[in-house]
Amino acid sequence: MTRRAVVTGVGHYLPERVVPNAEFETMLDTTDEWIRARSGIERRHFAAEGETTSDLATRAALAALADARLTAQDVDAIILATSTADLTFPSAATMVQAELGMTGGFAFDLQAVCAGFVYALGTANALIVSGQAHRVLVIGAETFSRIMDWTDRSTCVLFGDGAGALVLEANEGGGTSADRGILATDLHSDGRYRDLLYVDGGVSTQTTGHLRMQGNQVFRHAVEKLAATAETALDKAGLGCADVDWIVPHQANIRIIQGTARKMGMEMDRVVVTVQDHGNTSAASIPLALSVGKVRGQIKPGDLLVTEAIGGGLAWGAVVLRW
Ligand code: UT7
């Protein structure tokens, strides 16, 4: 028997305010056509004034717990993937822990920018497989609207706010790729590329800073690295692209999503796409897509999924899991 981390609940939360591309036409030299054609984004959600990352994360966590028919007291650990925590410390995860009324266990933030959720899945899997935790709440939540330079048309039209969450639970499997749960992970980073995507502020500089990105450079790395990490993760699980029911990619740009699927030899009807409605929500984009994919009836129990993401660092990776 092999201990596996199995998904038993999923949920998401999106802030009320929806901002269509047309709103940017009034403040920047841009068009709805350019944004759609270059990124596939049509609208995104922005958090209300005073609404924080931990608020979004708590709403998503409650939805995932309800889906799993559990309460927060049933959970041993919370991992919150985010680059936009409420405060420098304590972690946004401990704020979620308190909001949920969870008095035991442990909670921490994990920062790997847009790759945050695949890193968090890898970490939760390690905690569960090693027996350090039985149930882990894995959340991706972001308020990237707070780090946008609203005068920079090449970045501010691309990002949005939101949160998604999974409950992962230990389960005994047969040790084959037919098991439910996380079957393989593949994580990478290469800090030599840190200037391609970063925030030009932080605690030591006494500023929050704004996101800066050399978009076309990141784009070039993305398709190649995402297809390679997805295929490596599948290989580690003893599987290939032909076995995959759904790619659930990080939702940064429809052209990256299409290019990665093409490189993997997969049709777009096997890819969960939400970028048109959410924009790039960084670490929240994969759990949002998992939750929306389930609500749409795309993702069903027993389906083989591969999730992949790349972002600032550069940091990237993939996770293969059977739903
Ligand atoms: O999630 C983290 C990882 N991030 C990503 O994966 C993002 C990766 N990059 C991308 O998604 C794309 O590179 C972008 C959507 C950011 C840009 O698309 P692109 O096809 O790479 O365009 P570009 O950066 O090469 O720019 C093309 C042109 C430039 O004008 P010139 O120099 O050709 O005259 C830009 O100034 O488009 C211009 N441009 C815009 N025009 C209208 C840039 N932003 C805008 C805009 N509206 N909002």
GROMACS .gro file of C-alpha atoms and ligand atoms in nm:
model
  371
    1MET     CA    1   0.000   0.000   0.000
    2THR     CA    2   0.117   0.354  -0.075
    3ARG     CA    3   0.013   0.667   0.112
    4ARG     CA    4  -0.139   0.922  -0.129
    5ALA     CA    5  -0.261   1.282  -0.090
    6VAL     CA    6  -0.613   1.274  -0.235
    7VAL     CA    7  -0.834   1.575  -0.316
    8THR     CA    8  -1.153   1.555  -0.109
    9GLY     CA    9  -1.278   1.912  -0.147
   10VAL     CA   10  -1.240   2.214  -0.373
   11GLY     CA   11  -1.375   2.569  -0.369
   12HIS     CA   12  -1.307   2.922  -0.483
   13TYR     CA   13  -1.394   3.285  -0.423
   14LEU     CA   14  -1.382   3.582  -0.658
   15PRO     CA   15  -1.427   3.943  -0.543
   16GLU     CA   16  -1.756   4.103  -0.652
   17ARG     CA   17  -1.613   4.375  -0.877
   18VAL     CA   18  -1.569   4.263  -1.239
   19VAL     CA   19  -1.356   4.487  -1.459
   20PRO     CA   20  -1.398   4.443  -1.836
   21ASN     CA   21  -1.113   4.532  -2.073
   22ALA     CA   22  -1.308   4.838  -2.192
   23GLU     CA   23  -1.246   5.005  -1.854
   24PHE     CA   24  -0.872   5.028  -1.936
   25GLU     CA   25  -0.946   5.207  -2.265
   26THR     CA   26  -1.055   5.511  -2.063
   27MET     CA   27  -0.726   5.542  -1.871
   28LEU     CA   28  -0.455   5.394  -2.098
   29ASP     CA   29  -0.348   5.377  -2.463
   30THR     CA   30  -0.492   5.026  -2.507
   31THR     CA   31  -0.790   4.847  -2.658
   32ASP     CA   32  -1.015   4.556  -2.573
   33GLU     CA   33  -0.903   4.400  -2.906
   34TRP     CA   34  -0.531   4.417  -2.815
   35ILE     CA   35  -0.584   4.264  -2.470
   36ARG     CA   36  -0.803   3.981  -2.606
   37ALA     CA   37  -0.576   3.907  -2.902
   38ARG     CA   38  -0.246   3.912  -2.709
   39SER     CA   39  -0.359   3.752  -2.381
   40GLY     CA   40  -0.708   3.601  -2.420
   41ILE     CA   41  -0.824   3.807  -2.119
   42GLU     CA   42  -1.172   3.964  -2.138
   43ARG     CA   43  -1.235   4.061  -1.776
   44ARG     CA   44  -1.089   4.016  -1.425
   45HIS     CA   45  -1.206   4.064  -1.066
   46PHE     CA   46  -1.058   4.327  -0.834
   47ALA     CA   47  -1.085   4.315  -0.454
   48ALA     CA   48  -1.285   4.591  -0.284
   49GLU     CA   49  -1.110   4.856  -0.077
   50GLY     CA   50  -1.013   4.692   0.252
   51GLU     CA   51  -1.068   4.340   0.118
   52THR     CA   52  -0.742   4.150   0.171
   53THR     CA   53  -0.578   3.831   0.049
   54SER     CA   54  -0.664   3.651   0.374
   55ASP     CA   55  -1.031   3.752   0.327
   56LEU     CA   56  -1.037   3.593  -0.021
   57ALA     CA   57  -0.844   3.289   0.106
   58THR     CA   58  -1.085   3.236   0.396
   59ARG     CA   59  -1.388   3.240   0.161
   60ALA     CA   60  -1.224   2.987  -0.073
   61ALA     CA   61  -1.117   2.768   0.222
   62LEU     CA   62  -1.472   2.763   0.362
   63ALA     CA   63  -1.604   2.654   0.019
   64ALA     CA   64  -1.344   2.373  -0.004
   65LEU     CA   65  -1.417   2.255   0.353
   66ALA     CA   66  -1.792   2.252   0.280
   67ASP     CA   67  -1.726   2.049  -0.037
   68ALA     CA   68  -1.523   1.799   0.171
   69ARG     CA   69  -1.794   1.800   0.444
   70LEU     CA   70  -1.532   1.894   0.702
   71THR     CA   71  -1.472   2.174   0.951
   72ALA     CA   72  -1.142   2.355   1.006
   73GLN     CA   73  -1.085   2.152   1.323
   74ASP     CA   74  -1.049   1.842   1.101
   75VAL     CA   75  -0.745   1.994   0.926
   76ASP     CA   76  -0.383   1.955   1.044
   77ALA     CA   77  -0.218   2.222   0.832
   78ILE     CA   78  -0.287   2.520   0.607
   79ILE     CA   79  -0.049   2.615   0.327
   80LEU     CA   80  -0.134   2.947   0.164
   81ALA     CA   81   0.046   3.017  -0.163
   82THR     CA   82   0.061   3.394  -0.210
   83SER     CA   83   0.293   3.682  -0.299
   84THR     CA   84   0.046   3.943  -0.175
   85ALA     CA   85   0.000   3.865   0.197
   86ASP     CA   86  -0.193   4.117   0.409
   87LEU     CA   87   0.108   4.209   0.626
   88THR     CA   88   0.482   4.147   0.629
   89PHE     CA   89   0.406   3.912   0.918
   90PRO     CA   90   0.233   3.716   1.060
   91SER     CA   91   0.153   3.498   0.762
   92ALA     CA   92  -0.182   3.536   0.589
   93ALA     CA   93  -0.221   3.162   0.654
   94THR     CA   94  -0.237   3.217   1.032
   95MET     CA   95  -0.501   3.488   0.973
   96VAL     CA   96  -0.706   3.235   0.775
   97GLN     CA   97  -0.649   2.980   1.052
   98ALA     CA   98  -0.796   3.222   1.309
   99GLU     CA   99  -1.087   3.322   1.083
  100LEU     CA  100  -1.175   2.954   1.032
  101GLY     CA  101  -1.168   2.892   1.410
  102MET     CA  102  -0.890   2.635   1.376
  103THR     CA  103  -0.705   2.623   1.709
  104GLY     CA  104  -0.469   2.330   1.644
  105GLY     CA  105  -0.227   2.233   1.372
  106PHE     CA  106  -0.002   2.477   1.187
  107ALA     CA  107  -0.033   2.730   0.906
  108PHE     CA  108   0.221   2.905   0.686
  109ASP     CA  109   0.254   3.106   0.365
  110LEU     CA  110   0.451   2.982   0.067
  111GLN     CA  111   0.588   3.232  -0.185
  112ALA     CA  112   0.678   3.110  -0.532
  113VAL     CA  113   0.476   3.372  -0.724
  114CYS     CA  114   0.275   3.219  -1.011
  115ALA     CA  115   0.426   2.875  -0.945
  116GLY     CA  116   0.310   2.902  -0.582
  117PHE     CA  117   0.024   2.658  -0.608
  118VAL     CA  118   0.226   2.375  -0.767
  119TYR     CA  119   0.496   2.432  -0.502
  120ALA     CA  120   0.223   2.422  -0.232
  121LEU     CA  121   0.082   2.098  -0.373
  122GLY     CA  122   0.432   1.948  -0.370
  123THR     CA  123   0.482   2.059  -0.007
  124ALA     CA  124   0.140   1.934   0.107
  125ASN     CA  125   0.207   1.602  -0.067
  126ALA     CA  126   0.540   1.570   0.118
  127LEU     CA  127   0.372   1.643   0.455
  128ILE     CA  128   0.102   1.384   0.390
  129VAL     CA  129   0.318   1.110   0.239
  130SER     CA  130   0.573   1.142   0.524
  131GLY     CA  131   0.294   1.112   0.782
  132GLN     CA  132   0.344   1.463   0.927
  133ALA     CA  133  -0.012   1.560   0.840
  134HIS     CA  134  -0.331   1.374   0.762
  135ARG     CA  135  -0.536   1.657   0.609
  136VAL     CA  136  -0.395   1.975   0.455
  137LEU     CA  137  -0.585   2.277   0.329
  138VAL     CA  138  -0.394   2.413   0.028
  139ILE     CA  139  -0.495   2.764  -0.076
  140GLY     CA  140  -0.383   2.998  -0.354
  141ALA     CA  141  -0.495   3.360  -0.297
  142GLU     CA  142  -0.382   3.691  -0.440
  143THR     CA  143  -0.462   4.061  -0.459
  144PHE     CA  144  -0.229   4.151  -0.748
  145SER     CA  145  -0.436   4.466  -0.812
  146ARG     CA  146  -0.243   4.612  -0.513
  147ILE     CA  147   0.096   4.585  -0.689
  148MET     CA  148  -0.001   4.713  -1.034
  149ASP     CA  149   0.150   5.025  -1.189
  150TRP     CA  150  -0.170   5.169  -1.340
  151THR     CA  151   0.034   5.369  -1.591
  152ASP     CA  152   0.205   5.057  -1.733
  153ARG     CA  153  -0.024   4.919  -2.003
  154SER     CA  154   0.203   4.617  -2.061
  155THR     CA  155   0.127   4.471  -1.713
  156CYS     CA  156  -0.179   4.626  -1.545
  157VAL     CA  157  -0.427   4.484  -1.797
  158LEU     CA  158  -0.311   4.127  -1.735
  159PHE     CA  159  -0.366   4.056  -1.364
  160GLY     CA  160  -0.663   3.998  -1.134
  161ASP     CA  161  -0.758   3.901  -0.778
  162GLY     CA  162  -0.910   3.577  -0.647
  163ALA     CA  163  -0.863   3.261  -0.445
  164GLY     CA  164  -0.905   2.885  -0.474
  165ALA     CA  165  -0.853   2.601  -0.227
  166LEU     CA  166  -0.824   2.223  -0.208
  167VAL     CA  167  -0.853   1.983   0.083
  168LEU     CA  168  -0.595   1.706   0.051
  169GLU     CA  169  -0.634   1.395   0.265
  170ALA     CA  170  -0.416   1.088   0.325
  171ASN     CA  171  -0.548   0.774   0.162
  172GLU     CA  172  -0.398   0.431   0.097
  173GLY     CA  173  -0.351   0.351  -0.270
  174GLY     CA  174  -0.220   0.044  -0.450
  175GLY     CA  175   0.101   0.223  -0.549
  176THR     CA  176   0.014   0.239  -0.919
  177SER     CA  177  -0.077   0.527  -1.151
  178ALA     CA  178  -0.440   0.413  -1.118
  179ASP     CA  179  -0.443   0.552  -0.759
  180ARG     CA  180  -0.638   0.867  -0.681
  181GLY     CA  181  -0.433   1.161  -0.548
  182ILE     CA  182  -0.099   1.321  -0.626
  183LEU     CA  183   0.107   1.082  -0.838
  184ALA     CA  184   0.415   1.296  -0.916
  185THR     CA  185   0.560   1.645  -0.877
  186ASP     CA  186   0.836   1.829  -1.064
  187LEU     CA  187   0.961   2.164  -0.931
  188HIS     CA  188   1.228   2.403  -1.059
  189SER     CA  189   1.364   2.754  -1.018
  190ASP     CA  190   1.647   2.951  -1.175
  191GLY     CA  191   1.727   3.280  -1.002
  192ARG     CA  192   1.943   3.399  -1.290
  193TYR     CA  193   1.614   3.511  -1.451
  194ARG     CA  194   1.494   3.719  -1.155
  195ASP     CA  195   1.499   4.045  -1.356
  196LEU     CA  196   1.238   3.920  -1.603
  197LEU     CA  197   0.952   3.942  -1.352
  198TYR     CA  198   0.974   4.110  -1.012
  199VAL     CA  199   0.828   4.371  -0.776
  200ASP     CA  200   1.050   4.676  -0.732
  201GLY     CA  201   0.979   4.716  -0.360
  202GLY     CA  202   0.966   4.529  -0.033
  203VAL     CA  203   1.032   4.548   0.339
  204SER     CA  204   1.395   4.658   0.311
  205THR     CA  205   1.309   4.938   0.069
  206GLN     CA  206   1.010   5.058   0.279
  207THR     CA  207   0.782   5.050  -0.026
  208THR     CA  208   0.526   4.804  -0.154
  209GLY     CA  209   0.658   4.839  -0.506
  210HIS     CA  210   0.503   4.757  -0.842
  211LEU     CA  211   0.517   4.452  -1.066
  212ARG     CA  212   0.769   4.480  -1.351
  213MET     CA  213   0.778   4.226  -1.633
  214GLN     CA  214   0.961   4.170  -1.958
  215GLY     CA  215   0.655   3.993  -2.092
  216ASN     CA  216   0.791   3.867  -2.423
  217GLN     CA  217   1.101   3.720  -2.250
  218VAL     CA  218   0.888   3.539  -1.991
  219PHE     CA  219   0.666   3.417  -2.275
  220ARG     CA  220   0.963   3.258  -2.451
  221HIS     CA  221   1.063   3.061  -2.139
  222ALA     CA  222   0.705   2.969  -2.055
  223VAL     CA  223   0.596   2.738  -2.336
  224GLU     CA  224   0.924   2.546  -2.346
  225LYS     CA  225   0.961   2.503  -1.967
  226LEU     CA  226   0.592   2.427  -1.903
  227ALA     CA  227   0.568   2.150  -2.163
  228ALA     CA  228   0.899   2.001  -2.039
  229THR     CA  229   0.802   2.002  -1.668
  230ALA     CA  230   0.457   1.858  -1.744
  231GLU     CA  231   0.612   1.576  -1.946
  232THR     CA  232   0.874   1.509  -1.676
  233ALA     CA  233   0.606   1.490  -1.405
  234LEU     CA  234   0.402   1.251  -1.622
  235ASP     CA  235   0.712   1.042  -1.684
  236LYS     CA  236   0.781   1.021  -1.307
  237ALA     CA  237   0.424   0.888  -1.265
  238GLY     CA  238   0.484   0.631  -1.539
  239LEU     CA  239   0.233   0.806  -1.764
  240GLY     CA  240   0.232   1.001  -2.090
  241CYS     CA  241   0.035   1.286  -2.247
  242ALA     CA  242  -0.207   1.037  -2.404
  243ASP     CA  243  -0.320   0.936  -2.052
  244VAL     CA  244  -0.414   1.291  -1.951
  245ASP     CA  245  -0.782   1.387  -1.930
  246TRP     CA  246  -0.724   1.755  -1.846
  247ILE     CA  247  -0.435   1.999  -1.846
  248VAL     CA  248  -0.515   2.257  -1.576
  249PRO     CA  249  -0.256   2.526  -1.652
  250HIS     CA  250  -0.163   2.849  -1.480
  251GLN     CA  251  -0.383   3.107  -1.651
  252ALA     CA  252  -0.146   3.383  -1.766
  253ASN     CA  253  -0.204   3.401  -2.140
  254ILE     CA  254  -0.418   3.193  -2.378
  255ARG     CA  255  -0.130   3.184  -2.630
  256ILE     CA  256   0.101   3.025  -2.367
  257ILE     CA  257  -0.174   2.776  -2.277
  258GLN     CA  258  -0.229   2.687  -2.645
  259GLY     CA  259   0.145   2.667  -2.719
  260THR     CA  260   0.205   2.435  -2.423
  261ALA     CA  261  -0.085   2.205  -2.521
  262ARG     CA  262   0.042   2.197  -2.882
  263LYS     CA  263   0.394   2.106  -2.765
  264MET     CA  264   0.244   1.825  -2.557
  265GLY     CA  265   0.044   1.704  -2.858
  266MET     CA  266  -0.288   1.773  -2.687
  267GLU     CA  267  -0.607   1.934  -2.821
  268MET     CA  268  -0.753   2.242  -2.650
  269ASP     CA  269  -1.073   2.049  -2.568
  270ARG     CA  270  -0.868   1.877  -2.295
  271VAL     CA  271  -0.751   2.203  -2.135
  272VAL     CA  272  -0.939   2.390  -1.859
  273VAL     CA  273  -0.934   2.759  -1.958
  274THR     CA  274  -1.049   3.042  -1.729
  275VAL     CA  275  -0.806   3.318  -1.830
  276GLN     CA  276  -1.081   3.505  -2.019
  277ASP     CA  277  -1.279   3.555  -1.694
  278HIS     CA  278  -1.007   3.583  -1.427
  279GLY     CA  279  -0.695   3.724  -1.596
  280ASN     CA  280  -0.369   3.619  -1.433
  281THR     CA  281  -0.435   3.562  -1.061
  282SER     CA  282  -0.084   3.425  -0.996
  283ALA     CA  283  -0.089   3.150  -0.728
  284ALA     CA  284  -0.471   3.150  -0.727
  285SER     CA  285  -0.515   3.065  -1.094
  286ILE     CA  286  -0.477   2.685  -1.076
  287PRO     CA  287  -0.708   2.622  -0.778
  288LEU     CA  288  -0.958   2.864  -0.937
  289ALA     CA  289  -0.941   2.664  -1.261
  290LEU     CA  290  -0.976   2.334  -1.071
  291SER     CA  291  -1.284   2.461  -0.890
  292VAL     CA  292  -1.444   2.617  -1.198
  293GLY     CA  293  -1.355   2.306  -1.404
  294LYS     CA  294  -1.542   2.093  -1.153
  295VAL     CA  295  -1.845   2.328  -1.145
  296ARG     CA  296  -1.857   2.323  -1.528
  297GLY     CA  297  -1.865   1.941  -1.521
  298GLN     CA  298  -1.529   1.915  -1.701
  299ILE     CA  299  -1.328   1.753  -1.417
  300LYS     CA  300  -1.479   1.428  -1.287
  301PRO     CA  301  -1.370   1.174  -1.023
  302GLY     CA  302  -1.097   0.946  -1.160
  303ASP     CA  303  -0.979   1.196  -1.425
  304LEU     CA  304  -0.602   1.231  -1.471
  305LEU     CA  305  -0.494   1.594  -1.440
  306VAL     CA  306  -0.165   1.770  -1.501
  307THR     CA  307  -0.125   2.120  -1.357
  308GLU     CA  308   0.167   2.343  -1.458
  309ALA     CA  309   0.281   2.698  -1.384
  310ILE     CA  310   0.568   2.942  -1.428
  311GLY     CA  311   0.635   3.284  -1.280
  312GLY     CA  312   0.878   3.519  -1.108
  313GLY     CA  313   1.212   3.367  -1.012
  314LEU     CA  314   1.184   3.215  -1.257
  315ALA     CA  315   1.006   2.938  -1.068
  316TRP     CA  316   0.807   2.666  -1.242
  317GLY     CA  317   0.678   2.314  -1.205
  318ALA     CA  318   0.402   2.060  -1.261
  319VAL     CA  319   0.191   1.819  -1.059
  320VAL     CA  320   0.021   1.505  -1.187
  321LEU     CA  321  -0.284   1.399  -0.990
  322ARG     CA  322  -0.582   1.173  -1.030
  323TRP     CA  323  -0.899   1.356  -0.920
  324UT7     O1  324   0.220   3.460  -1.467
  324UT7     C1  325   0.353   3.494  -1.469
  324UT7     C2  326   0.411   3.470  -1.600
  324UT7     N1  327   0.375   3.576  -1.691
  324UT7     C3  328   0.345   3.545  -1.814
  324UT7     O2  329   0.338   3.430  -1.847
  324UT7     C4  330   0.326   3.658  -1.912
  324UT7     C5  331   0.404   3.627  -2.034
  324UT7     N2  332   0.394   3.728  -2.138
  324UT7     C6  333   0.280   3.759  -2.205
  324UT7     O3  334   0.173   3.711  -2.172
  324UT7     C7  335   0.293   3.849  -2.324
  324UT7     O4  336   0.429   3.870  -2.352
  324UT7     C8  337   0.221   3.985  -2.311
  324UT7     C9  338   0.070   3.967  -2.315
  324UT7    C10  339   0.263   4.051  -2.181
  324UT7    C11  340   0.259   4.078  -2.426
  324UT7     O5  341   0.235   4.015  -2.551
  324UT7     P1  342   0.349   4.014  -2.666
  324UT7     O6  343   0.286   3.954  -2.783
  324UT7     O7  344   0.470   3.945  -2.606
  324UT7     O8  345   0.374   4.167  -2.691
  324UT7     P2  346   0.507   4.256  -2.669
  324UT7     O9  347   0.540   4.266  -2.526
  324UT7    O10  348   0.611   4.204  -2.762
  324UT7    O11  349   0.456   4.396  -2.719
  324UT7    C12  350   0.406   4.418  -2.848
  324UT7    C13  351   0.361   4.562  -2.860
  324UT7    C14  352   0.462   4.664  -2.808
  324UT7    O12  353   0.460   4.774  -2.896
  324UT7     P3  354   0.579   4.791  -3.004
  324UT7    O13  355   0.705   4.798  -2.923
  324UT7    O14  356   0.570   4.668  -3.092
  324UT7    O15  357   0.541   4.917  -3.073
  324UT7    C15  358   0.399   4.708  -2.677
  324UT7    O16  359   0.434   4.841  -2.642
  324UT7    O17  360   0.239   4.584  -2.786
  324UT7    C16  361   0.252   4.701  -2.707
  324UT7     N3  362   0.168   4.687  -2.589
  324UT7    C17  363   0.037   4.723  -2.586
  324UT7     N4  364  -0.043   4.778  -2.679
  324UT7    C18  365  -0.172   4.800  -2.646
  324UT7    C19  366   0.202   4.636  -2.469
  324UT7     N5  367   0.093   4.638  -2.387
  324UT7    C20  368  -0.008   4.691  -2.458
  324UT7    C21  369  -0.144   4.719  -2.428
  324UT7     N6  370  -0.222   4.773  -2.525
  324UT7     N7  371  -0.200   4.690  -2.307
   0.00000   0.00000   0.00000
